[in-house]
Amino acid sequence: MFKTDSFESHLSATIVAYPLGAPSDAADDIINNSAREARQHSLKGGNRVIAIGEAAREAAASQREQAVADSIRNALADQRLKLAYQSIASLDGDARQFYDVLVRMIDESGNEWLARDFLPVARKHGLMQSIDSFVLGRTLQMLDKRGPDKASTTFMVRIDEETLIEGDRYLGEIDRLVQAH
């Protein structure tokens, strides 16, 4: 804000950055897109810095993915994964109890994430063995709680391909978890 005895003026700035990505970005397109974005954001009050273009979108997507991966690591460390057990009913009158085991993540803000929203990132960042071990361990705990009903209870747990590739190593983990229960 600029102010004198007889005049007052407010100034705001909108800066549009267009990180150059592909060499095919035409100069006219860059200038036109930057001008359009600057006008749109200045109408929202200005005082903004905006990065536009494909390289900026890719960088933002990478930052979002890294934040999700960090949230998954924190959830594992802080025991903020939880399981949901979906009952599967037998239409043939089978008395056994079947459950599909579903994993959920609780983020730092207390929001619950479905597996489809965080497992692809976990897979990409090599976190599936840790998640699979958590799921298997918690499922075995639940089976222990079933007491006399555990003989007629079946939990269906999906193990990721990445975990199964490490078969011998993961078999040791499975043995450790079973022995603990």
mmCIF file with all atom_site columns, C-alpha atoms in Angstrom:
data_model
loop_
_atom_site.group_PDB
_atom_site.id
_atom_site.type_symbol
_atom_site.label_atom_id
_atom_site.label_alt_id
_atom_site.label_comp_id
_atom_site.label_asym_id
_atom_site.label_entity_id
_atom_site.label_seq_id
_atom_site.pdbx_PDB_ins_code
_atom_site.Cartn_x
_atom_site.Cartn_y
_atom_site.Cartn_z
_atom_site.occupancy
_atom_site.B_iso_or_equiv
_atom_site.pdbx_formal_charge
_atom_site.auth_seq_id
_atom_site.auth_comp_id
_atom_site.auth_asym_id
_atom_site.auth_atom_id
_atom_site.pdbx_PDB_model_num
ATOM 1   C CA . MET A 1 1   ? 0.000   0.000   0.000   1.00 0.00 ? 1   MET A CA 1
ATOM 2   C CA . PHE A 1 2   ? 1.285   3.430   -0.952  1.00 0.00 ? 2   PHE A CA 1
ATOM 3   C CA . LYS A 1 3   ? -0.082  6.417   0.937   1.00 0.00 ? 3   LYS A CA 1
ATOM 4   C CA . THR A 1 4   ? 0.495   10.161  0.841   1.00 0.00 ? 4   THR A CA 1
ATOM 5   C CA . ASP A 1 5   ? -1.483  13.020  2.402   1.00 0.00 ? 5   ASP A CA 1
ATOM 6   C CA . SER A 1 6   ? -3.862  13.132  -0.550  1.00 0.00 ? 6   SER A CA 1
ATOM 7   C CA . PHE A 1 7   ? -3.526  9.764   -2.249  1.00 0.00 ? 7   PHE A CA 1
ATOM 8   C CA . GLU A 1 8   ? -3.693  6.094   -1.297  1.00 0.00 ? 8   GLU A CA 1
ATOM 9   C CA . SER A 1 9   ? -3.038  3.184   -3.633  1.00 0.00 ? 9   SER A CA 1
ATOM 10  C CA . HIS A 1 10  ? -3.043  -0.569  -3.133  1.00 0.00 ? 10  HIS A CA 1
ATOM 11  C CA . LEU A 1 11  ? -0.779  -2.682  -5.239  1.00 0.00 ? 11  LEU A CA 1
ATOM 12  C CA . SER A 1 12  ? -0.835  -6.419  -5.668  1.00 0.00 ? 12  SER A CA 1
ATOM 13  C CA . ALA A 1 13  ? 1.199   -8.651  -7.938  1.00 0.00 ? 13  ALA A CA 1
ATOM 14  C CA . THR A 1 14  ? 0.493   -11.942 -9.591  1.00 0.00 ? 14  THR A CA 1
ATOM 15  C CA . ILE A 1 15  ? 3.534   -13.813 -10.834 1.00 0.00 ? 15  ILE A CA 1
ATOM 16  C CA . VAL A 1 16  ? 3.061   -16.651 -13.276 1.00 0.00 ? 16  VAL A CA 1
ATOM 17  C CA . ALA A 1 17  ? 5.979   -19.027 -13.702 1.00 0.00 ? 17  ALA A CA 1
ATOM 18  C CA . TYR A 1 18  ? 6.020   -21.413 -16.629 1.00 0.00 ? 18  TYR A CA 1
ATOM 19  C CA . PRO A 1 19  ? 8.766   -23.983 -16.014 1.00 0.00 ? 19  PRO A CA 1
ATOM 20  C CA . LEU A 1 20  ? 9.946   -25.140 -19.393 1.00 0.00 ? 20  LEU A CA 1
ATOM 21  C CA . GLY A 1 21  ? 9.477   -28.840 -19.845 1.00 0.00 ? 21  GLY A CA 1
ATOM 22  C CA . ALA A 1 22  ? 9.113   -30.160 -23.342 1.00 0.00 ? 22  ALA A CA 1
ATOM 23  C CA . PRO A 1 23  ? 11.075  -28.327 -26.040 1.00 0.00 ? 23  PRO A CA 1
ATOM 24  C CA . SER A 1 24  ? 7.870   -28.266 -28.106 1.00 0.00 ? 24  SER A CA 1
ATOM 25  C CA . ASP A 1 25  ? 6.350   -25.535 -25.923 1.00 0.00 ? 25  ASP A CA 1
ATOM 26  C CA . ALA A 1 26  ? 5.837   -22.674 -28.375 1.00 0.00 ? 26  ALA A CA 1
ATOM 27  C CA . ALA A 1 27  ? 6.771   -19.221 -27.129 1.00 0.00 ? 27  ALA A CA 1
ATOM 28  C CA . ASP A 1 28  ? 3.397   -17.761 -28.167 1.00 0.00 ? 28  ASP A CA 1
ATOM 29  C CA . ASP A 1 29  ? 1.543   -20.496 -26.253 1.00 0.00 ? 29  ASP A CA 1
ATOM 30  C CA . ILE A 1 30  ? 3.653   -19.908 -23.160 1.00 0.00 ? 30  ILE A CA 1
ATOM 31  C CA . ILE A 1 31  ? 3.032   -16.148 -23.266 1.00 0.00 ? 31  ILE A CA 1
ATOM 32  C CA . ASN A 1 32  ? -0.717  -16.491 -23.953 1.00 0.00 ? 32  ASN A CA 1
ATOM 33  C CA . ASN A 1 33  ? -1.214  -19.114 -21.234 1.00 0.00 ? 33  ASN A CA 1
ATOM 34  C CA . SER A 1 34  ? 0.802   -17.063 -18.759 1.00 0.00 ? 34  SER A CA 1
ATOM 35  C CA . ALA A 1 35  ? -1.175  -13.897 -19.494 1.00 0.00 ? 35  ALA A CA 1
ATOM 36  C CA . ARG A 1 36  ? -4.504  -15.739 -19.181 1.00 0.00 ? 36  ARG A CA 1
ATOM 37  C CA . GLU A 1 37  ? -3.490  -17.293 -15.843 1.00 0.00 ? 37  GLU A CA 1
ATOM 38  C CA . ALA A 1 38  ? -2.214  -13.930 -14.555 1.00 0.00 ? 38  ALA A CA 1
ATOM 39  C CA . ARG A 1 39  ? -5.539  -12.251 -15.394 1.00 0.00 ? 39  ARG A CA 1
ATOM 40  C CA . GLN A 1 40  ? -7.575  -15.039 -13.772 1.00 0.00 ? 40  GLN A CA 1
ATOM 41  C CA . HIS A 1 41  ? -5.550  -14.982 -10.572 1.00 0.00 ? 41  HIS A CA 1
ATOM 42  C CA . SER A 1 42  ? -5.351  -11.204 -10.326 1.00 0.00 ? 42  SER A CA 1
ATOM 43  C CA . LEU A 1 43  ? -9.182  -11.163 -10.369 1.00 0.00 ? 43  LEU A CA 1
ATOM 44  C CA . LYS A 1 44  ? -9.015  -13.376 -7.286  1.00 0.00 ? 44  LYS A CA 1
ATOM 45  C CA . GLY A 1 45  ? -7.106  -10.684 -5.410  1.00 0.00 ? 45  GLY A CA 1
ATOM 46  C CA . GLY A 1 46  ? -3.589  -11.017 -6.716  1.00 0.00 ? 46  GLY A CA 1
ATOM 47  C CA . ASN A 1 47  ? -0.591  -11.490 -4.435  1.00 0.00 ? 47  ASN A CA 1
ATOM 48  C CA . ARG A 1 48  ? -0.065  -14.973 -5.823  1.00 0.00 ? 48  ARG A CA 1
ATOM 49  C CA . VAL A 1 49  ? 2.716   -16.965 -7.407  1.00 0.00 ? 49  VAL A CA 1
ATOM 50  C CA . ILE A 1 50  ? 1.445   -19.596 -9.816  1.00 0.00 ? 50  ILE A CA 1
ATOM 51  C CA . ALA A 1 51  ? 3.408   -22.229 -11.689 1.00 0.00 ? 51  ALA A CA 1
ATOM 52  C CA . ILE A 1 52  ? 1.692   -23.450 -14.867 1.00 0.00 ? 52  ILE A CA 1
ATOM 53  C CA . GLY A 1 53  ? 2.516   -25.800 -17.707 1.00 0.00 ? 53  GLY A CA 1
ATOM 54  C CA . GLU A 1 54  ? 3.213   -29.515 -17.979 1.00 0.00 ? 54  GLU A CA 1
ATOM 55  C CA . ALA A 1 55  ? 6.480   -29.419 -16.013 1.00 0.00 ? 55  ALA A CA 1
ATOM 56  C CA . ALA A 1 56  ? 4.723   -27.590 -13.153 1.00 0.00 ? 56  ALA A CA 1
ATOM 57  C CA . ARG A 1 57  ? 1.859   -30.112 -13.166 1.00 0.00 ? 57  ARG A CA 1
ATOM 58  C CA . GLU A 1 58  ? 4.317   -33.013 -13.089 1.00 0.00 ? 58  GLU A CA 1
ATOM 59  C CA . ALA A 1 59  ? 6.272   -31.434 -10.223 1.00 0.00 ? 59  ALA A CA 1
ATOM 60  C CA . ALA A 1 60  ? 3.060   -30.838 -8.250  1.00 0.00 ? 60  ALA A CA 1
ATOM 61  C CA . ALA A 1 61  ? 1.901   -34.425 -8.844  1.00 0.00 ? 61  ALA A CA 1
ATOM 62  C CA . SER A 1 62  ? 5.264   -35.737 -7.690  1.00 0.00 ? 62  SER A CA 1
ATOM 63  C CA . GLN A 1 63  ? 5.087   -33.601 -4.538  1.00 0.00 ? 63  GLN A CA 1
ATOM 64  C CA . ARG A 1 64  ? 1.547   -34.851 -3.793  1.00 0.00 ? 64  ARG A CA 1
ATOM 65  C CA . GLU A 1 65  ? 2.644   -38.464 -4.280  1.00 0.00 ? 65  GLU A CA 1
ATOM 66  C CA . GLN A 1 66  ? 5.637   -37.978 -1.979  1.00 0.00 ? 66  GLN A CA 1
ATOM 67  C CA . ALA A 1 67  ? 3.334   -36.467 0.667   1.00 0.00 ? 67  ALA A CA 1
ATOM 68  C CA . VAL A 1 68  ? 1.052   -39.529 0.451   1.00 0.00 ? 68  VAL A CA 1
ATOM 69  C CA . ALA A 1 69  ? 4.075   -41.856 0.745   1.00 0.00 ? 69  ALA A CA 1
ATOM 70  C CA . ASP A 1 70  ? 5.214   -39.926 3.829   1.00 0.00 ? 70  ASP A CA 1
ATOM 71  C CA . SER A 1 71  ? 1.694   -40.224 5.291   1.00 0.00 ? 71  SER A CA 1
ATOM 72  C CA . ILE A 1 72  ? 1.766   -43.982 4.731   1.00 0.00 ? 72  ILE A CA 1
ATOM 73  C CA . ARG A 1 73  ? 5.172   -44.291 6.430   1.00 0.00 ? 73  ARG A CA 1
ATOM 74  C CA . ASN A 1 74  ? 3.907   -42.216 9.359   1.00 0.00 ? 74  ASN A CA 1
ATOM 75  C CA . ALA A 1 75  ? 0.713   -44.277 9.591   1.00 0.00 ? 75  ALA A CA 1
ATOM 76  C CA . LEU A 1 76  ? 2.768   -47.478 9.725   1.00 0.00 ? 76  LEU A CA 1
ATOM 77  C CA . ALA A 1 77  ? 5.081   -46.038 12.385  1.00 0.00 ? 77  ALA A CA 1
ATOM 78  C CA . ASP A 1 78  ? 2.203   -44.626 14.457  1.00 0.00 ? 78  ASP A CA 1
ATOM 79  C CA . GLN A 1 79  ? -0.054  -47.707 14.095  1.00 0.00 ? 79  GLN A CA 1
ATOM 80  C CA . ARG A 1 80  ? -2.683  -45.723 12.170  1.00 0.00 ? 80  ARG A CA 1
ATOM 81  C CA . LEU A 1 81  ? -3.627  -48.479 9.766   1.00 0.00 ? 81  LEU A CA 1
ATOM 82  C CA . LYS A 1 82  ? -6.817  -50.295 10.612  1.00 0.00 ? 82  LYS A CA 1
ATOM 83  C CA . LEU A 1 83  ? -8.671  -53.258 9.255   1.00 0.00 ? 83  LEU A CA 1
ATOM 84  C CA . ALA A 1 84  ? -12.280 -53.626 8.230   1.00 0.00 ? 84  ALA A CA 1
ATOM 85  C CA . TYR A 1 85  ? -13.819 -57.069 8.004   1.00 0.00 ? 85  TYR A CA 1
ATOM 86  C CA . GLN A 1 86  ? -16.462 -57.524 5.354   1.00 0.00 ? 86  GLN A CA 1
ATOM 87  C CA . SER A 1 87  ? -18.666 -60.523 6.012   1.00 0.00 ? 87  SER A CA 1
ATOM 88  C CA . ILE A 1 88  ? -19.232 -62.858 3.087   1.00 0.00 ? 88  ILE A CA 1
ATOM 89  C CA . ALA A 1 89  ? -22.491 -64.757 3.411   1.00 0.00 ? 89  ALA A CA 1
ATOM 90  C CA . SER A 1 90  ? -22.913 -68.272 2.116   1.00 0.00 ? 90  SER A CA 1
ATOM 91  C CA . LEU A 1 91  ? -26.052 -68.792 0.074   1.00 0.00 ? 91  LEU A CA 1
ATOM 92  C CA . ASP A 1 92  ? -25.677 -72.561 0.452   1.00 0.00 ? 92  ASP A CA 1
ATOM 93  C CA . GLY A 1 93  ? -26.322 -72.559 4.208   1.00 0.00 ? 93  GLY A CA 1
ATOM 94  C CA . ASP A 1 94  ? -22.647 -73.062 5.146   1.00 0.00 ? 94  ASP A CA 1
ATOM 95  C CA . ALA A 1 95  ? -22.223 -72.362 8.866   1.00 0.00 ? 95  ALA A CA 1
ATOM 96  C CA . ARG A 1 96  ? -18.618 -71.223 8.510   1.00 0.00 ? 96  ARG A CA 1
ATOM 97  C CA . GLN A 1 97  ? -17.894 -67.500 8.751   1.00 0.00 ? 97  GLN A CA 1
ATOM 98  C CA . PHE A 1 98  ? -15.964 -65.856 5.918   1.00 0.00 ? 98  PHE A CA 1
ATOM 99  C CA . TYR A 1 99  ? -14.520 -62.338 6.032   1.00 0.00 ? 99  TYR A CA 1
ATOM 100 C CA . ASP A 1 100 ? -12.722 -60.274 3.443   1.00 0.00 ? 100 ASP A CA 1
ATOM 101 C CA . VAL A 1 101 ? -10.014 -58.241 5.191   1.00 0.00 ? 101 VAL A CA 1
ATOM 102 C CA . LEU A 1 102 ? -9.785  -54.622 4.006   1.00 0.00 ? 102 LEU A CA 1
ATOM 103 C CA . VAL A 1 103 ? -7.050  -52.202 5.048   1.00 0.00 ? 103 VAL A CA 1
ATOM 104 C CA . ARG A 1 104 ? -7.625  -48.507 5.764   1.00 0.00 ? 104 ARG A CA 1
ATOM 105 C CA . MET A 1 105 ? -5.203  -45.701 6.568   1.00 0.00 ? 105 MET A CA 1
ATOM 106 C CA . ILE A 1 106 ? -5.942  -42.922 9.033   1.00 0.00 ? 106 ILE A CA 1
ATOM 107 C CA . ASP A 1 107 ? -3.966  -39.819 8.049   1.00 0.00 ? 107 ASP A CA 1
ATOM 108 C CA . GLU A 1 108 ? -2.472  -37.188 10.339  1.00 0.00 ? 108 GLU A CA 1
ATOM 109 C CA . SER A 1 109 ? -5.764  -35.250 10.283  1.00 0.00 ? 109 SER A CA 1
ATOM 110 C CA . GLY A 1 110 ? -7.854  -38.270 11.254  1.00 0.00 ? 110 GLY A CA 1
ATOM 111 C CA . ASN A 1 111 ? -9.279  -38.836 7.760   1.00 0.00 ? 111 ASN A CA 1
ATOM 112 C CA . GLU A 1 112 ? -9.815  -42.447 6.716   1.00 0.00 ? 112 GLU A CA 1
ATOM 113 C CA . TRP A 1 113 ? -8.352  -43.483 3.359   1.00 0.00 ? 113 TRP A CA 1
ATOM 114 C CA . LEU A 1 114 ? -9.590  -46.480 1.392   1.00 0.00 ? 114 LEU A CA 1
ATOM 115 C CA . ALA A 1 115 ? -6.990  -48.927 0.108   1.00 0.00 ? 115 ALA A CA 1
ATOM 116 C CA . ARG A 1 116 ? -7.551  -47.858 -3.504  1.00 0.00 ? 116 ARG A CA 1
ATOM 117 C CA . ASP A 1 117 ? -6.474  -44.322 -2.565  1.00 0.00 ? 117 ASP A CA 1
ATOM 118 C CA . PHE A 1 118 ? -3.119  -45.153 -0.965  1.00 0.00 ? 118 PHE A CA 1
ATOM 119 C CA . LEU A 1 119 ? -1.983  -48.670 -1.952  1.00 0.00 ? 119 LEU A CA 1
ATOM 120 C CA . PRO A 1 120 ? -0.827  -47.660 -5.472  1.00 0.00 ? 120 PRO A CA 1
ATOM 121 C CA . VAL A 1 121 ? 1.528   -45.105 -3.886  1.00 0.00 ? 121 VAL A CA 1
ATOM 122 C CA . ALA A 1 122 ? 2.622   -47.638 -1.243  1.00 0.00 ? 122 ALA A CA 1
ATOM 123 C CA . ARG A 1 123 ? 3.403   -50.124 -4.018  1.00 0.00 ? 123 ARG A CA 1
ATOM 124 C CA . LYS A 1 124 ? 5.410   -47.544 -5.975  1.00 0.00 ? 124 LYS A CA 1
ATOM 125 C CA . HIS A 1 125 ? 7.418   -46.591 -2.873  1.00 0.00 ? 125 HIS A CA 1
ATOM 126 C CA . GLY A 1 126 ? 8.177   -50.154 -1.727  1.00 0.00 ? 126 GLY A CA 1
ATOM 127 C CA . LEU A 1 127 ? 5.922   -50.131 1.350   1.00 0.00 ? 127 LEU A CA 1
ATOM 128 C CA . MET A 1 128 ? 3.762   -53.163 0.581   1.00 0.00 ? 128 MET A CA 1
ATOM 129 C CA . GLN A 1 129 ? 5.734   -55.697 2.646   1.00 0.00 ? 129 GLN A CA 1
ATOM 130 C CA . SER A 1 130 ? 5.284   -53.541 5.734   1.00 0.00 ? 130 SER A CA 1
ATOM 131 C CA . ILE A 1 131 ? 1.569   -53.129 5.041   1.00 0.00 ? 131 ILE A CA 1
ATOM 132 C CA . ASP A 1 132 ? 1.129   -56.855 4.329   1.00 0.00 ? 132 ASP A CA 1
ATOM 133 C CA . SER A 1 133 ? 2.906   -57.747 7.588   1.00 0.00 ? 133 SER A CA 1
ATOM 134 C CA . PHE A 1 134 ? 0.669   -55.342 9.492   1.00 0.00 ? 134 PHE A CA 1
ATOM 135 C CA . VAL A 1 135 ? -2.484  -56.782 7.897   1.00 0.00 ? 135 VAL A CA 1
ATOM 136 C CA . LEU A 1 136 ? -1.450  -60.371 8.539   1.00 0.00 ? 136 LEU A CA 1
ATOM 137 C CA . GLY A 1 137 ? -0.455  -59.642 12.144  1.00 0.00 ? 137 GLY A CA 1
ATOM 138 C CA . ARG A 1 138 ? -3.706  -57.828 12.939  1.00 0.00 ? 138 ARG A CA 1
ATOM 139 C CA . THR A 1 139 ? -5.745  -60.541 11.235  1.00 0.00 ? 139 THR A CA 1
ATOM 140 C CA . LEU A 1 140 ? -4.066  -63.195 13.380  1.00 0.00 ? 140 LEU A CA 1
ATOM 141 C CA . GLN A 1 141 ? -4.845  -61.100 16.477  1.00 0.00 ? 141 GLN A CA 1
ATOM 142 C CA . MET A 1 142 ? -8.503  -60.996 15.440  1.00 0.00 ? 142 MET A CA 1
ATOM 143 C CA . LEU A 1 143 ? -8.484  -64.752 14.872  1.00 0.00 ? 143 LEU A CA 1
ATOM 144 C CA . ASP A 1 144 ? -7.138  -65.230 18.421  1.00 0.00 ? 144 ASP A CA 1
ATOM 145 C CA . LYS A 1 145 ? -10.000 -63.098 19.761  1.00 0.00 ? 145 LYS A CA 1
ATOM 146 C CA . ARG A 1 146 ? -12.518 -65.383 18.051  1.00 0.00 ? 146 ARG A CA 1
ATOM 147 C CA . GLY A 1 147 ? -11.791 -68.026 20.707  1.00 0.00 ? 147 GLY A CA 1
ATOM 148 C CA . PRO A 1 148 ? -13.766 -71.224 20.112  1.00 0.00 ? 148 PRO A CA 1
ATOM 149 C CA . ASP A 1 149 ? -15.270 -69.753 16.922  1.00 0.00 ? 149 ASP A CA 1
ATOM 150 C CA . LYS A 1 150 ? -11.895 -69.508 15.215  1.00 0.00 ? 150 LYS A CA 1
ATOM 151 C CA . ALA A 1 151 ? -12.109 -73.032 13.779  1.00 0.00 ? 151 ALA A CA 1
ATOM 152 C CA . SER A 1 152 ? -15.141 -72.000 11.731  1.00 0.00 ? 152 SER A CA 1
ATOM 153 C CA . THR A 1 153 ? -13.776 -68.558 10.772  1.00 0.00 ? 153 THR A CA 1
ATOM 154 C CA . THR A 1 154 ? -11.942 -67.831 7.538   1.00 0.00 ? 154 THR A CA 1
ATOM 155 C CA . PHE A 1 155 ? -10.245 -64.506 6.881   1.00 0.00 ? 155 PHE A CA 1
ATOM 156 C CA . MET A 1 156 ? -9.294  -63.754 3.275   1.00 0.00 ? 156 MET A CA 1
ATOM 157 C CA . VAL A 1 157 ? -6.190  -61.589 3.117   1.00 0.00 ? 157 VAL A CA 1
ATOM 158 C CA . ARG A 1 158 ? -4.687  -60.280 -0.104  1.00 0.00 ? 158 ARG A CA 1
ATOM 159 C CA . ILE A 1 159 ? -0.895  -60.280 -0.191  1.00 0.00 ? 159 ILE A CA 1
ATOM 160 C CA . ASP A 1 160 ? 0.777   -58.008 -2.721  1.00 0.00 ? 160 ASP A CA 1
ATOM 161 C CA . GLU A 1 161 ? 2.838   -59.439 -5.565  1.00 0.00 ? 161 GLU A CA 1
ATOM 162 C CA . GLU A 1 162 ? 5.888   -57.472 -4.351  1.00 0.00 ? 162 GLU A CA 1
ATOM 163 C CA . THR A 1 163 ? 5.673   -59.297 -1.026  1.00 0.00 ? 163 THR A CA 1
ATOM 164 C CA . LEU A 1 164 ? 5.253   -62.709 -2.646  1.00 0.00 ? 164 LEU A CA 1
ATOM 165 C CA . ILE A 1 165 ? 8.322   -62.176 -4.832  1.00 0.00 ? 165 ILE A CA 1
ATOM 166 C CA . GLU A 1 166 ? 10.311  -62.112 -1.599  1.00 0.00 ? 166 GLU A CA 1
ATOM 167 C CA . GLY A 1 167 ? 8.757   -65.523 -0.809  1.00 0.00 ? 167 GLY A CA 1
ATOM 168 C CA . ASP A 1 168 ? 11.456  -67.078 1.408   1.00 0.00 ? 168 ASP A CA 1
ATOM 169 C CA . ARG A 1 169 ? 11.969  -63.896 3.392   1.00 0.00 ? 169 ARG A CA 1
ATOM 170 C CA . TYR A 1 170 ? 8.235   -63.329 3.815   1.00 0.00 ? 170 TYR A CA 1
ATOM 171 C CA . LEU A 1 171 ? 7.651   -66.953 4.845   1.00 0.00 ? 171 LEU A CA 1
ATOM 172 C CA . GLY A 1 172 ? 9.944   -66.222 7.792   1.00 0.00 ? 172 GLY A CA 1
ATOM 173 C CA . GLU A 1 173 ? 7.784   -63.184 8.625   1.00 0.00 ? 173 GLU A CA 1
ATOM 174 C CA . ILE A 1 174 ? 4.615   -65.290 8.387   1.00 0.00 ? 174 ILE A CA 1
ATOM 175 C CA . ASP A 1 175 ? 6.155   -67.932 10.662  1.00 0.00 ? 175 ASP A CA 1
ATOM 176 C CA . ARG A 1 176 ? 7.141   -65.226 13.196  1.00 0.00 ? 176 ARG A CA 1
ATOM 177 C CA . LEU A 1 177 ? 3.616   -63.777 13.188  1.00 0.00 ? 177 LEU A CA 1
ATOM 178 C CA . VAL A 1 178 ? 1.947   -67.188 13.541  1.00 0.00 ? 178 VAL A CA 1
ATOM 179 C CA . GLN A 1 179 ? 4.266   -68.105 16.420  1.00 0.00 ? 179 GLN A CA 1
ATOM 180 C CA . ALA A 1 180 ? 3.361   -64.842 18.168  1.00 0.00 ? 180 ALA A CA 1
ATOM 181 C CA . HIS A 1 181 ? -0.301  -65.873 18.097  1.00 0.00 ? 181 HIS A CA 1
#
